[in-house]
């Protein structure tokens, strides 16, 4: 699971930051999932190492322009390129009407299937490897946050130990790898868990924007490996944050702390904190780290590989 930040500014793009979009690359299945699609997202994709041809799912948080104005351009380009097989789009009510109207008035016809899913809180997608859930956030219009959870899987299968036990290779190996209990032809009963290493805990990420501090974001972020959370304002501008129902850096940090997230990556920054101003983004980072030390600040084209928890533990111990 590899996260690439394609846009980290709120409201309007700046010279250094585009508006909201985050890509989740799943290399084991050659898929690319996109969270929000602000204006210029397809240009950001072209400047990155990501392959648009792998795009399969797009998750939209809400219908404000800085989160959706790049959607039609990206979908149209995918059609012209002819190398996207199918795109499933998830988002709030009104998203399908928006796409249909834009398609009708621009005379855009897609050469590949597009399915728009109007979401409600709960599980919105599930397969053998992943579960995606959404929940309400607290913003000026209907807004959803997302949680992507990779399913746990059995630990590494010890082939050498299986050979020592004279277990014949074949279909039984697959059963044992899945941790199942198998009765061999000679009557021996083998528990697959005895031949597998520790269970590999599935990785989890949450994406929460736009929102003021709310329980919905805390619930989505429970025990995640990475929480991507908006931090539009500095703490001293909290009154403005409450008026506009956006988060401050300290609200993002409090969400991560209460949810027991493992890492917080802040995004969606107001251009008012550009270098040279009284308050700069580095001040927002200091504010967040005072509450939740394991905080990073996203920038456009930042890439973060989500580690497995065992890998992370080994790194900490120096193994």
Coordinates of C-alpha atoms in Angstrom, one line a residue, residues 117-280:
X117 CA -22.2 4.3 -6.2
X118 CA -24.2 6.6 -3.9
X119 CA -22.8 5.8 -0.5
X120 CA -24.2 5.6 3.0
X121 CA -22.3 5.0 6.2
X122 CA -21.0 1.4 6.5
X123 CA -19.2 -1.0 4.2
X124 CA -19.2 0.2 0.6
X125 CA -16.8 -2.2 -1.0
X126 CA -15.3 -5.6 -0.1
X127 CA -13.2 -8.3 -1.7
X128 CA -10.9 -11.0 -0.6
X129 CA -8.2 -8.6 0.4
X130 CA -9.8 -5.3 1.4
X131 CA -12.8 -3.7 3.1
X132 CA -13.7 0.0 2.5
X133 CA -16.1 1.7 4.9
X134 CA -17.3 5.3 5.0
X135 CA -18.8 7.5 7.7
X136 CA -20.2 10.9 8.1
X137 CA -17.9 13.9 8.8
X138 CA -19.1 17.3 10.0
X139 CA -18.8 19.9 7.2
X140 CA -21.0 22.6 5.6
X141 CA -22.5 20.0 3.2
X142 CA -22.8 16.2 3.3
X143 CA -19.3 14.8 3.6
X144 CA -17.9 11.4 4.1
X145 CA -14.6 10.0 5.4
X146 CA -13.1 6.7 4.2
X147 CA -11.4 3.8 5.9
X148 CA -9.5 1.2 3.9
X149 CA -8.7 -2.0 5.8
X150 CA -6.5 -4.8 4.4
X151 CA -7.6 -8.1 5.8
X152 CA -5.4 -10.1 8.1
X153 CA -3.7 -13.1 6.5
X154 CA -1.9 -16.2 7.7
X155 CA 1.8 -15.9 8.4
X156 CA 4.6 -17.2 6.2
X157 CA 4.3 -20.9 5.5
X158 CA 7.3 -23.0 6.6
X159 CA 7.9 -25.3 3.6
X160 CA 11.0 -26.9 5.1
X161 CA 9.1 -27.9 8.2
X162 CA 6.4 -29.4 6.1
X163 CA 9.0 -31.4 4.2
X164 CA 10.5 -32.6 7.5
X165 CA 7.0 -33.8 8.6
X166 CA 6.8 -35.7 5.2
X167 CA 3.7 -33.9 4.2
X168 CA 3.2 -34.5 0.5
X169 CA 3.1 -31.3 -1.6
X170 CA 0.0 -30.4 -3.5
X171 CA -3.5 -29.0 -2.7
X172 CA -2.9 -29.7 1.0
X173 CA -0.1 -27.1 1.1
X174 CA -2.7 -24.5 0.1
X175 CA -5.0 -25.6 2.9
X176 CA -2.2 -25.5 5.5
X177 CA -1.0 -22.0 4.3
X178 CA -4.5 -20.8 5.0
X179 CA -4.2 -22.1 8.6
X180 CA -6.7 -24.9 8.1
X181 CA -6.5 -28.3 10.0
X182 CA -5.9 -31.2 7.6
X183 CA -6.1 -35.0 7.9
X184 CA -3.5 -36.7 5.9
X185 CA -3.9 -40.0 4.1
X186 CA -1.9 -41.8 6.8
X187 CA -4.3 -40.5 9.5
X188 CA -2.2 -37.7 10.9
X189 CA -4.0 -34.5 11.8
X190 CA -1.9 -31.4 11.0
X191 CA -2.9 -27.9 12.1
X192 CA -1.8 -25.4 9.5
X193 CA -1.3 -22.7 12.2
X194 CA 1.6 -24.8 13.5
X195 CA 3.4 -24.4 10.1
X196 CA 2.8 -20.7 9.7
X197 CA 4.5 -17.7 11.2
X198 CA 2.6 -15.0 13.1
X199 CA -0.5 -13.7 11.5
X200 CA 0.2 -10.7 9.3
X201 CA -2.0 -7.9 10.5
X202 CA -3.7 -6.1 7.7
X203 CA -2.8 -2.4 7.1
X204 CA -5.4 0.3 7.6
X205 CA -5.6 3.9 6.5
X206 CA -8.3 6.6 7.0
X207 CA -8.9 9.6 4.9
X208 CA -10.9 12.4 6.6
X209 CA -11.5 15.7 4.9
X210 CA -13.4 18.2 4.9
X211 CA -14.5 18.3 8.6
X212 CA -14.2 20.0 11.9
X213 CA -13.3 17.7 14.8
X214 CA -16.0 15.1 15.1
X215 CA -16.6 11.6 16.4
X216 CA -17.1 10.3 12.9
X217 CA -13.5 10.9 12.0
X218 CA -12.3 9.4 15.3
X219 CA -14.3 6.2 14.6
X220 CA -12.9 5.9 11.1
X221 CA -9.4 6.4 12.3
X222 CA -9.5 3.8 15.1
X223 CA -6.1 2.0 15.3
X224 CA -5.2 2.9 11.7
X225 CA -1.6 2.7 10.5
X226 CA -2.0 6.1 8.8
X227 CA -4.6 8.8 9.3
X228 CA -4.7 11.4 6.5
X229 CA -6.6 14.3 8.0
X230 CA -7.2 17.9 6.9
X231 CA -5.5 20.7 8.8
X232 CA -6.8 23.8 7.0
X233 CA -6.1 26.2 9.9
X234 CA -3.6 27.0 12.6
X235 CA -4.8 26.7 16.2
X236 CA -5.0 30.5 16.7
X237 CA -7.5 30.5 13.8
X238 CA -9.9 28.1 15.5
X239 CA -12.8 30.5 15.4
X240 CA -12.5 30.6 11.6
X241 CA -12.3 26.8 11.6
X242 CA -15.5 26.4 13.6
X243 CA -17.3 28.9 11.3
X244 CA -16.3 27.1 8.2
X245 CA -16.4 23.6 9.7
X246 CA -12.8 22.8 8.9
X247 CA -10.1 21.5 11.2
X248 CA -7.1 23.1 12.8
X249 CA -3.7 21.3 13.1
X250 CA -4.6 20.6 16.8
X251 CA -7.9 19.1 15.9
X252 CA -6.2 16.7 13.5
X253 CA -3.7 15.8 16.1
X254 CA -6.5 15.2 18.7
X255 CA -8.3 13.0 16.3
X256 CA -5.2 10.9 15.8
X257 CA -4.6 10.7 19.6
X258 CA -8.1 9.7 20.6
X259 CA -8.3 7.2 17.8
X260 CA -4.9 5.7 18.7
X261 CA -3.7 6.0 15.2
X262 CA -0.1 5.1 14.5
X263 CA 0.8 8.0 12.2
X264 CA -0.9 11.2 11.2
X265 CA -0.3 12.9 7.9
X266 CA -1.9 16.3 7.6
X267 CA -3.1 17.9 4.4
X268 CA -5.5 20.4 2.9
X269 CA -3.7 23.6 4.1
X270 CA -5.0 27.1 3.7
X271 CA -2.8 29.2 1.4
X272 CA -2.7 31.9 4.2
X273 CA 0.2 30.0 5.7
X274 CA 2.6 30.4 2.8
X275 CA 6.3 31.1 3.5
X276 CA 6.9 34.6 4.6
X277 CA 3.6 35.1 6.4
X278 CA 3.2 35.6 10.1
X279 CA 2.3 31.9 10.6
X280 CA 3.8 29.3 8.3

